[in-house]
Short mmCIF file of C-alpha atoms in Angstrom, two decimals:
data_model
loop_
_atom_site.label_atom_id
_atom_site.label_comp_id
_atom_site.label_asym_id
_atom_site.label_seq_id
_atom_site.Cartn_x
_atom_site.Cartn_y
_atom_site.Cartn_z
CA UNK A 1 30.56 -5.56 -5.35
CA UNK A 2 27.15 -4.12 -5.83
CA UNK A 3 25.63 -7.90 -6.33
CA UNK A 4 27.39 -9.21 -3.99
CA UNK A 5 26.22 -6.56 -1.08
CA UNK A 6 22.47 -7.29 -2.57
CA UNK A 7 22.63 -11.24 -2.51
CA UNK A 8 24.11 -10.04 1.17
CA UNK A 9 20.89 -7.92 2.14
CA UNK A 10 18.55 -10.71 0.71
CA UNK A 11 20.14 -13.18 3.21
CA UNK A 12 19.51 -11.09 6.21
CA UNK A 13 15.80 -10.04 5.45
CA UNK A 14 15.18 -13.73 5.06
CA UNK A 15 16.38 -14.42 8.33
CA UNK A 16 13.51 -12.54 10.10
CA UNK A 17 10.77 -15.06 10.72
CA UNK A 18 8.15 -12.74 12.45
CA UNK A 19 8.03 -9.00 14.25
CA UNK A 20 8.85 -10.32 17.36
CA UNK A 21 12.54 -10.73 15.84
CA UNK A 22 12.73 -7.21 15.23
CA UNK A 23 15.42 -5.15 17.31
CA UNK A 24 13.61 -1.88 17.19
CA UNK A 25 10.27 -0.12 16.90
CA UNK A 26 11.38 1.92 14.15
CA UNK A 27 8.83 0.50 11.77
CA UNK A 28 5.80 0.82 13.57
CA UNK A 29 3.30 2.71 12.44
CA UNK A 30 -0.26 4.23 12.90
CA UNK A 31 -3.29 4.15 9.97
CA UNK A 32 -6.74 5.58 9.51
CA UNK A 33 -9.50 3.70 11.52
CA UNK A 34 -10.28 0.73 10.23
CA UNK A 35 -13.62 -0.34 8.21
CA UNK A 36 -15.84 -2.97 10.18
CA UNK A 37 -15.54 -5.68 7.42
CA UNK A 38 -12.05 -5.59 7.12
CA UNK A 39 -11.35 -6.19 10.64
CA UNK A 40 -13.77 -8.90 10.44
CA UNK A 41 -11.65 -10.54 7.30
CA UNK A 42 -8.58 -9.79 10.10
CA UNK A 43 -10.35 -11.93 12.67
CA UNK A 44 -10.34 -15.14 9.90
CA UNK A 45 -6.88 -15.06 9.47
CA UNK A 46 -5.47 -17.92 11.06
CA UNK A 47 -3.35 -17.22 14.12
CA UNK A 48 0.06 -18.96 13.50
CA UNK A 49 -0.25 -16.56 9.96
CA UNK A 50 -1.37 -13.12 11.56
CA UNK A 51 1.76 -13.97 14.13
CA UNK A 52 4.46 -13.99 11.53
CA UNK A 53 2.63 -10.20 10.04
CA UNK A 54 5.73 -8.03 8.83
CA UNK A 55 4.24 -5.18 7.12
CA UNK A 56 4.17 -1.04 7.83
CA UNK A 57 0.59 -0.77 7.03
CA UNK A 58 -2.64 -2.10 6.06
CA UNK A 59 -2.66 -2.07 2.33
CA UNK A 60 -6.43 -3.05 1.71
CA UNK A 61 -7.31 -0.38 -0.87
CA UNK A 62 -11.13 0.01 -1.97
CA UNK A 63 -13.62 -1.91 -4.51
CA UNK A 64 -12.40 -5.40 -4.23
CA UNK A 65 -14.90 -7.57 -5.86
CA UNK A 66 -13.85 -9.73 -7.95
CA UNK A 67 -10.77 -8.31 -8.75
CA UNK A 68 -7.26 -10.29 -9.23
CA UNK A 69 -4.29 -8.96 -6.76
CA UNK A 70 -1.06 -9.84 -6.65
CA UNK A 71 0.58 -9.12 -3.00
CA UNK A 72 4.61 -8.39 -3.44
CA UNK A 73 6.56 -10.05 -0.36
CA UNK A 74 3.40 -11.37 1.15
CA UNK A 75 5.04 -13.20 3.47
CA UNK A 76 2.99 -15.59 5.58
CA UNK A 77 -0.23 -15.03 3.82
CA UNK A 78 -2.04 -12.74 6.09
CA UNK A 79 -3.01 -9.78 3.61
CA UNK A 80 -3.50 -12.46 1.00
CA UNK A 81 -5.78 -14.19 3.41
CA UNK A 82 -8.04 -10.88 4.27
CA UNK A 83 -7.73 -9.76 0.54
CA UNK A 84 -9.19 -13.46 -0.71
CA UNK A 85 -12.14 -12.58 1.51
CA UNK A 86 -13.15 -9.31 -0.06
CA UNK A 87 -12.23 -10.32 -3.88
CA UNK A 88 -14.74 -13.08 -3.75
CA UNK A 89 -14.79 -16.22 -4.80
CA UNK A 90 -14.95 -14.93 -8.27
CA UNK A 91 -11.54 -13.03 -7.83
CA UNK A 92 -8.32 -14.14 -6.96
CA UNK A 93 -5.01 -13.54 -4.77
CA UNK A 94 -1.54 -14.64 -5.91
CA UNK A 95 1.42 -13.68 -2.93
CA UNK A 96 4.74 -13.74 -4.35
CA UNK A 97 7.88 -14.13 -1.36
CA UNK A 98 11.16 -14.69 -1.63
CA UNK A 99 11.50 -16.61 1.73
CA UNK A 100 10.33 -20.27 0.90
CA UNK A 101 9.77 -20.64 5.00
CA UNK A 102 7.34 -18.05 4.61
CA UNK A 103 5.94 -19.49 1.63
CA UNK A 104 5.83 -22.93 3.69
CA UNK A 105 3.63 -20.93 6.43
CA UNK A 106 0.83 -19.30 4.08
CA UNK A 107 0.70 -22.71 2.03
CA UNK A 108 0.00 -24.52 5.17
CA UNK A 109 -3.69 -22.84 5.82
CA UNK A 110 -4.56 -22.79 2.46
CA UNK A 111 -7.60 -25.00 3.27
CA UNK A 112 -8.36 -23.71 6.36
CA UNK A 113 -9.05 -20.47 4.98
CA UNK A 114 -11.32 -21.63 2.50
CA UNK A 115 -13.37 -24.07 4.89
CA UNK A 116 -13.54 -20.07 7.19
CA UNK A 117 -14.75 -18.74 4.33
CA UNK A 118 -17.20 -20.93 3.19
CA UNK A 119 -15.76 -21.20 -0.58
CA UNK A 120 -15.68 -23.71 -3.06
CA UNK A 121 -12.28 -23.70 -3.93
CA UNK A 122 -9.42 -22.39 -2.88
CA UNK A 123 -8.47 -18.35 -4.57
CA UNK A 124 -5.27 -17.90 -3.51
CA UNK A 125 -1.76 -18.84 -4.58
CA UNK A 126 1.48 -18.44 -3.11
CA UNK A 127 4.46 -18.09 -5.09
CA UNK A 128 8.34 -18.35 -3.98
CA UNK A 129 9.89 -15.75 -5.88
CA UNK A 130 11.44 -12.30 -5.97
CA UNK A 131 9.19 -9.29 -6.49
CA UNK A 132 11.90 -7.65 -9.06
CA UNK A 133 11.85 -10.63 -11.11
CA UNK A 134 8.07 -11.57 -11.57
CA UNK A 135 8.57 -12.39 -15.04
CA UNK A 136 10.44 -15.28 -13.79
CA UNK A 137 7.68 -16.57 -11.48
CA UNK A 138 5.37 -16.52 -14.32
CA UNK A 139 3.36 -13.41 -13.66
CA UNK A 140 2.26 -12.33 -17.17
CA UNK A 141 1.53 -9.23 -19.06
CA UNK A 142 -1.88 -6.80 -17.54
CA UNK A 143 -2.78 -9.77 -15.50
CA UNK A 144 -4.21 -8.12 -12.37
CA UNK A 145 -6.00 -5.44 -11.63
CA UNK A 146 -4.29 -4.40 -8.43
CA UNK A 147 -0.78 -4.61 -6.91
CA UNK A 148 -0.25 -4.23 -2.84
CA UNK A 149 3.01 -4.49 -0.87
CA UNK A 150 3.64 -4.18 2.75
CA UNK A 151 6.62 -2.44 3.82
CA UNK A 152 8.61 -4.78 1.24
CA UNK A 153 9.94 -2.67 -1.46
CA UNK A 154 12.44 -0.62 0.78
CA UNK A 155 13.77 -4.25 1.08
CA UNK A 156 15.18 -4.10 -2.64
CA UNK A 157 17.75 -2.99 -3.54
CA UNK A 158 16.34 -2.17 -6.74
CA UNK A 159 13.23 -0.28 -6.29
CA UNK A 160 12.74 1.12 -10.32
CA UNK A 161 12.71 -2.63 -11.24
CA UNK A 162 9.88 -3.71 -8.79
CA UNK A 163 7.90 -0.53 -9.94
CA UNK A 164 8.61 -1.46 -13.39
CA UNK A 165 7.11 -5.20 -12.79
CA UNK A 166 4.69 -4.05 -10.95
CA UNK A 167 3.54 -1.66 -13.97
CA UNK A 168 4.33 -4.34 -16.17
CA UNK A 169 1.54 -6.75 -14.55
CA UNK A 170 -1.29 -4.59 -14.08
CA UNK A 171 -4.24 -3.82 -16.56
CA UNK A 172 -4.70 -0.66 -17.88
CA UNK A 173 -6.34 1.06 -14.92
CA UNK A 174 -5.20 -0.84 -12.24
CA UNK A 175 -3.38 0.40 -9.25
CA UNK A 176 -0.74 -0.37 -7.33
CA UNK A 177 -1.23 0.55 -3.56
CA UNK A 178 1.26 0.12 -0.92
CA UNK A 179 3.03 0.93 2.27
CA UNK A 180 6.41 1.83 2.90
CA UNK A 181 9.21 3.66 5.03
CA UNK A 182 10.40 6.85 2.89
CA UNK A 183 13.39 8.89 4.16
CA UNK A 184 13.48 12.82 4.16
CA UNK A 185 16.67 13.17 2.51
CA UNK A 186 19.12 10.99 0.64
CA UNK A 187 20.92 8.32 2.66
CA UNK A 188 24.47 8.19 3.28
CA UNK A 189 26.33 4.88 2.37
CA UNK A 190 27.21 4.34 6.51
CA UNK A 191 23.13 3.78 6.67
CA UNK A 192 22.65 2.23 3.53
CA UNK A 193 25.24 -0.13 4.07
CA UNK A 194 23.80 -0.55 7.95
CA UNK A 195 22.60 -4.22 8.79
CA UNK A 196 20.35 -3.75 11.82
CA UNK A 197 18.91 -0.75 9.77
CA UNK A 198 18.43 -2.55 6.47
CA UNK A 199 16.26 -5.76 9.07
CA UNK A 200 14.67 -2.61 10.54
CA UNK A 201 13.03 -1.21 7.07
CA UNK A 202 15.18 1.97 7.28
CA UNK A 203 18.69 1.33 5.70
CA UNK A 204 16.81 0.53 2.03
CA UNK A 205 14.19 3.20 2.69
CA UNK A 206 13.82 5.73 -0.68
CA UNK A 207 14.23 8.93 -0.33
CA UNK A 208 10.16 10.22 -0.62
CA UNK A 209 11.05 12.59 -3.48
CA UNK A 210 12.48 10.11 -5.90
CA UNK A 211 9.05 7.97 -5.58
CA UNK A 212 7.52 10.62 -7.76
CA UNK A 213 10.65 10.73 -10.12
CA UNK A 214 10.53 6.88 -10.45
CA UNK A 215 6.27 6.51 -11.39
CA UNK A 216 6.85 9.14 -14.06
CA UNK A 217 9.78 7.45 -15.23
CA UNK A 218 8.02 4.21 -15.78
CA UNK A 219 4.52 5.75 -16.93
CA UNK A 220 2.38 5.33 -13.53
CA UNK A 221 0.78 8.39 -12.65
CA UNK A 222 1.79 11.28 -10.31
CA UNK A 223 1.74 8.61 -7.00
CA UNK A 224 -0.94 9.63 -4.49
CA UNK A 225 -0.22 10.08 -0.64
CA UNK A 226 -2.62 8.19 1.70
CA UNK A 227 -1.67 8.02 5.00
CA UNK A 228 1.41 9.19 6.77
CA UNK A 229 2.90 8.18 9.89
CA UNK A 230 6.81 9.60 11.92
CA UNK A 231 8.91 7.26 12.84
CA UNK A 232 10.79 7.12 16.28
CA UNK A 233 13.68 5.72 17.29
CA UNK A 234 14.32 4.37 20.57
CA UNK A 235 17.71 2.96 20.35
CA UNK A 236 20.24 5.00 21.24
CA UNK A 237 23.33 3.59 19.09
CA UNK A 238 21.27 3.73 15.77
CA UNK A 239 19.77 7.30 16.35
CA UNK A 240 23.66 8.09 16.31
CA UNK A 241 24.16 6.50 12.91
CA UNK A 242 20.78 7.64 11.69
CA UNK A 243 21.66 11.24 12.67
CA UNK A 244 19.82 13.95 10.76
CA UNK A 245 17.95 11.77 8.70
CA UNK A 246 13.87 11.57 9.46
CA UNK A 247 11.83 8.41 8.26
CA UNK A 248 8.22 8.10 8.06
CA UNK A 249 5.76 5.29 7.00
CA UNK A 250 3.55 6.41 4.51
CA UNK A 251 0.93 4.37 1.82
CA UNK A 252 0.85 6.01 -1.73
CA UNK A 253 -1.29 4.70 -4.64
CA UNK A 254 -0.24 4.55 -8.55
CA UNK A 255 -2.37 3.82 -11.38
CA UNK A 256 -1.22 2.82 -14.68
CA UNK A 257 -4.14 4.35 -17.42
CA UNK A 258 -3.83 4.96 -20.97
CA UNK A 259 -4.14 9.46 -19.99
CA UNK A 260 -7.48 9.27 -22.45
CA UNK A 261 -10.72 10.54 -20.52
CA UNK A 262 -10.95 13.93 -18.98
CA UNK A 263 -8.34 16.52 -19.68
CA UNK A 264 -9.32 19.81 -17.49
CA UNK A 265 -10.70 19.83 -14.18
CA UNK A 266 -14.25 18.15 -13.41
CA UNK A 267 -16.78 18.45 -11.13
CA UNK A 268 -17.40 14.43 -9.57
CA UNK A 269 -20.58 13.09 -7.43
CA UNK A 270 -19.60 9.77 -5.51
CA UNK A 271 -22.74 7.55 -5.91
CA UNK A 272 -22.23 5.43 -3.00
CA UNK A 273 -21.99 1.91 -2.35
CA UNK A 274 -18.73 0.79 -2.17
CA UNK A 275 -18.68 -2.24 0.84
CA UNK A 276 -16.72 -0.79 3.94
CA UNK A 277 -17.60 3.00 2.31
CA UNK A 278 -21.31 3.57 1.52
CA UNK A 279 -21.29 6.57 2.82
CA UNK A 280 -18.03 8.40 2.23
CA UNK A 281 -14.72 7.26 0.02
CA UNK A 282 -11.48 8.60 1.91
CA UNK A 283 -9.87 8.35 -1.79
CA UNK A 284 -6.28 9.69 -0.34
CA UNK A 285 -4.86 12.46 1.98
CA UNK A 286 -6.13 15.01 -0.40
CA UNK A 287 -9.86 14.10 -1.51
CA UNK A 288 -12.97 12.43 0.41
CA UNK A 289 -16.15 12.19 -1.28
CA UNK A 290 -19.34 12.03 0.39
CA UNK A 291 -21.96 10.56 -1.58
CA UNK A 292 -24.35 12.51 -3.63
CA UNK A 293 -21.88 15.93 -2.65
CA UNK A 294 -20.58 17.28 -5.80
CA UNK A 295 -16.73 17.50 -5.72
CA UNK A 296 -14.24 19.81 -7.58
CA UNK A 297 -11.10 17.93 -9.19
CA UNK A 298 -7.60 18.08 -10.95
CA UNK A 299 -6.99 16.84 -14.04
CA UNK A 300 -5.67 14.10 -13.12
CA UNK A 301 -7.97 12.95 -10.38
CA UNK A 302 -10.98 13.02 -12.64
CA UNK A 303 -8.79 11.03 -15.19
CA UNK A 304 -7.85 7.99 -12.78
CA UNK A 305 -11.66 7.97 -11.31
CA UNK A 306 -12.72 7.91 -15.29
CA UNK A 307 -10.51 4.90 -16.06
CA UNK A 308 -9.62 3.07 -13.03
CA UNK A 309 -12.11 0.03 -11.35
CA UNK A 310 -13.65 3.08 -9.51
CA UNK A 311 -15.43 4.15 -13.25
CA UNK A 312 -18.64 3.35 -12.02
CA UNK A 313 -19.00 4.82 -8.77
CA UNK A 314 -18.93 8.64 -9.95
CA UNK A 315 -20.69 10.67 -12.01
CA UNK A 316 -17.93 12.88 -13.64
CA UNK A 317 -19.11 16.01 -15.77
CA UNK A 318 -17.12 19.55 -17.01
CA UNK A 319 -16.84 22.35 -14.61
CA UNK A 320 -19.98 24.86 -14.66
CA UNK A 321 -22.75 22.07 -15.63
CA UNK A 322 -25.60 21.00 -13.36
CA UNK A 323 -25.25 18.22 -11.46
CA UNK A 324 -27.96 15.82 -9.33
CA UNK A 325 -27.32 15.95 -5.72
CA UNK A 326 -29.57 14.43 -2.78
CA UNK A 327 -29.30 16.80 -0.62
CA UNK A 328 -25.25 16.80 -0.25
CA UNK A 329 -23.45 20.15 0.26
CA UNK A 330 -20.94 21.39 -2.77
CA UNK A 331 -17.54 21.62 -2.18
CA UNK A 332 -15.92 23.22 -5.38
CA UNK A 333 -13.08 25.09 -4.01
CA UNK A 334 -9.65 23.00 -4.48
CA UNK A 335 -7.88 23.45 -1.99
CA UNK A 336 -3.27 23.11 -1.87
CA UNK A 337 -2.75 18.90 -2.93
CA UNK A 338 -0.35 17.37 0.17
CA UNK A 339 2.44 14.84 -1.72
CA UNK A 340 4.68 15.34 1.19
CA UNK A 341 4.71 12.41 3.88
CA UNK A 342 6.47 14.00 6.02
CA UNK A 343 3.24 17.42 6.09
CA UNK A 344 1.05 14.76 6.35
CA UNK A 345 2.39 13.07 8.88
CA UNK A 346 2.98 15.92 11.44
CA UNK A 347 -0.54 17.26 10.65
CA UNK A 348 -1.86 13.55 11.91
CA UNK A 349 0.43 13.81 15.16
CA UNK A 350 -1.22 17.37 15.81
CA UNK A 351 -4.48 16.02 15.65
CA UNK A 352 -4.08 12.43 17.68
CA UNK A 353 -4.42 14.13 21.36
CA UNK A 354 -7.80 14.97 19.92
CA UNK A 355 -9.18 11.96 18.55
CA UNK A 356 -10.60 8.47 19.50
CA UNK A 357 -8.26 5.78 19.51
CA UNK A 358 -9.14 2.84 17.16
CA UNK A 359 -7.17 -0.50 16.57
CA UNK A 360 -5.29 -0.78 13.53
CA UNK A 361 -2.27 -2.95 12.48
CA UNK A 362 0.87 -1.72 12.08
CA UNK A 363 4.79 -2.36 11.05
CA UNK A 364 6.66 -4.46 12.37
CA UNK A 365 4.41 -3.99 15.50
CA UNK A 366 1.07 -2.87 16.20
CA UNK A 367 -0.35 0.85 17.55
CA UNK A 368 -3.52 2.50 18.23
CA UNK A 369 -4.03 5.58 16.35
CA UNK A 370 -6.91 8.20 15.34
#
């Protein structure tokens, strides 16, 4: 019964062709403001791709040079596209969907793209396939140095096995980063079970607690919240079914590292440099370093700066020794780490009336945010 309900789920997601075929808003959500060059890479993408965009967020992590991504249920191509621009023509961007229209779509513009960019030869690949079964689609052993996915995973029924591919793929120190709708309490089967909820990003979302259970399970470390967004629903019939349960789009990060490097806490100095974030690195929810200010850490930060792509980019040292600044100010106090979405989130709504509004994309829609 179980396989056949999945094979069942599988057949509706792959009959939604674009957001525009979406019933609800309840998978819209709001991000950070966006860096310069990557809406610049956003303005490449070709228009027939950026119109079939189904994602809840825009998973473009940090430090992309010539890295090698692979993008779970990339869809039409569109965060492959913007990805192949910042990895270089020396990296490269595989997108791996199980909806061979899709496929069909991101294939088409493969030279397109390139010609925009101005590269020799094409770096991206698209793959039909399912993200649980990457094995099968040929995706070997530490072959990439970053993961993304975009509002995709809620889509699976089973979420451990994508996390476990998705360990299974990366090199030591690489990450996976991605967006997706997390519930604030375990579903009940009448919404798990729920169609128009299930096309909507809601009926498969995990419950946010479990997330943590799952990484530690597999051997990623303890995930890291990024950005948090509520969702509302404005639909009158599936607020009744949804009833008590909240949902809320949030991006997390997990690395995969060998736990070798720093064991206590450590005092870190962000050198700069990074394209999009000379200046300052808004790392996650919890920690933004300034360059040349010297930063208190946890354990486990200054272990996943120490052996992650990000190496390079800080000076890491023990507590209590001197450290070169130009000029920053010291901020060696740690303050209470947020893991919950749901905090997160209604500490950004708080703050919106007082911010500038910036564009960003979002969900299964698009909305201006802070």
């Amino acid at each position: 019964m179980a396989a056949l309900r999945d094979a069942e789920i599988q057949k509706d997601v792959q009959v939604l062709k674009r957001s525009a075929d979406l019933q609800t808003n309840g998978c819209v959500t709001t991000a950070r403001p966006v860096p310069k060059h990557i809406r610049e890479a956003l303005q490449n993408v070709h228009e027939e791709v950026a119109l079939r965009y189904y994602g809840c967020g825009l998973v473009i992590p940090e430090h992309l040079e010539n890295c090698w991504i692979l993008d779970l249920g990339s869809g039409s191509g569109r965060d492959c596209y913007v990805l192949s621009q910042l990895v270089g023509e020396k990296g490269h961007v595989t997108g791996i969907d199980m909806t061979k229209g899709q496929v069909e779509v991101a294939e088409k513009y493969l030279d397109y793209h390139m010609e925009k960019y101005g590269f020799q030869a094409s770096n991206v690949t698209f793959i039909h396939g399912y993200i649980e079964k990457l094995g099968e689609a040929g995706i070997k052993n530490e072959s990439h140095d970053i993961v993304v996915s975009n509002c995709v995973i809620n889509l699976v029924p089973d979420k451990q096995q994508v996390l476990q591919e998705a360990y299974r793929v990366l090199k030591h120190g690489g990450e996976l980063y991605f967006s997706d709708v997390y519930t604030s309490l375990e579903l009940p089967e009448e919404i798990r079970t729920h169609k128009v909820l299930w096309g909507e990003c809601l009926g498969g979302a995990l419950y946010w607690k479990e997330l943590a259970v799952l990484a530690q399970k597999i051997g990623f470390c303890p995930p890291r919240l990024v950005t948090a967004n509520l969702i509302t629903i404005q639909n009158k019939e599936l607020e009744r079914v949804i009833g008590d349960c909240r949902f809320v789009s949030a991006t997390f990060r997990l690395f995969k590292h060998s736990k070798t490097g720093p064991t206590k806490r450590c005092q870190v100095i962000y050198n700069g440099g990074i394209t999009g974030h000379e200046k300052e690195l808004m790392f996650d929810a919890n920690f933004t370093f300034k360059e040349g200010e010297i930063v208190e850490v946890d354990e486990e930060t200054a272990a996943i700066l120490k052996n992650s792509r990000f190496a390079q980019d800080f000076l890491i040292r023990p507590i209590g020794e001197k450290l070169p600044t130009s000029g920053g100010c010291s901020a060696l106090e740690l303050k209470d780490i947020i893991t919950d979405p749901f905090k997160l989130a209604e500490e950004s709504d708080s703050m919106k009336s007082r911010c500038v509004p910036d564009a960003a994309g979002g969900c299964c829609g698009t909305k201006k945010s802070c």
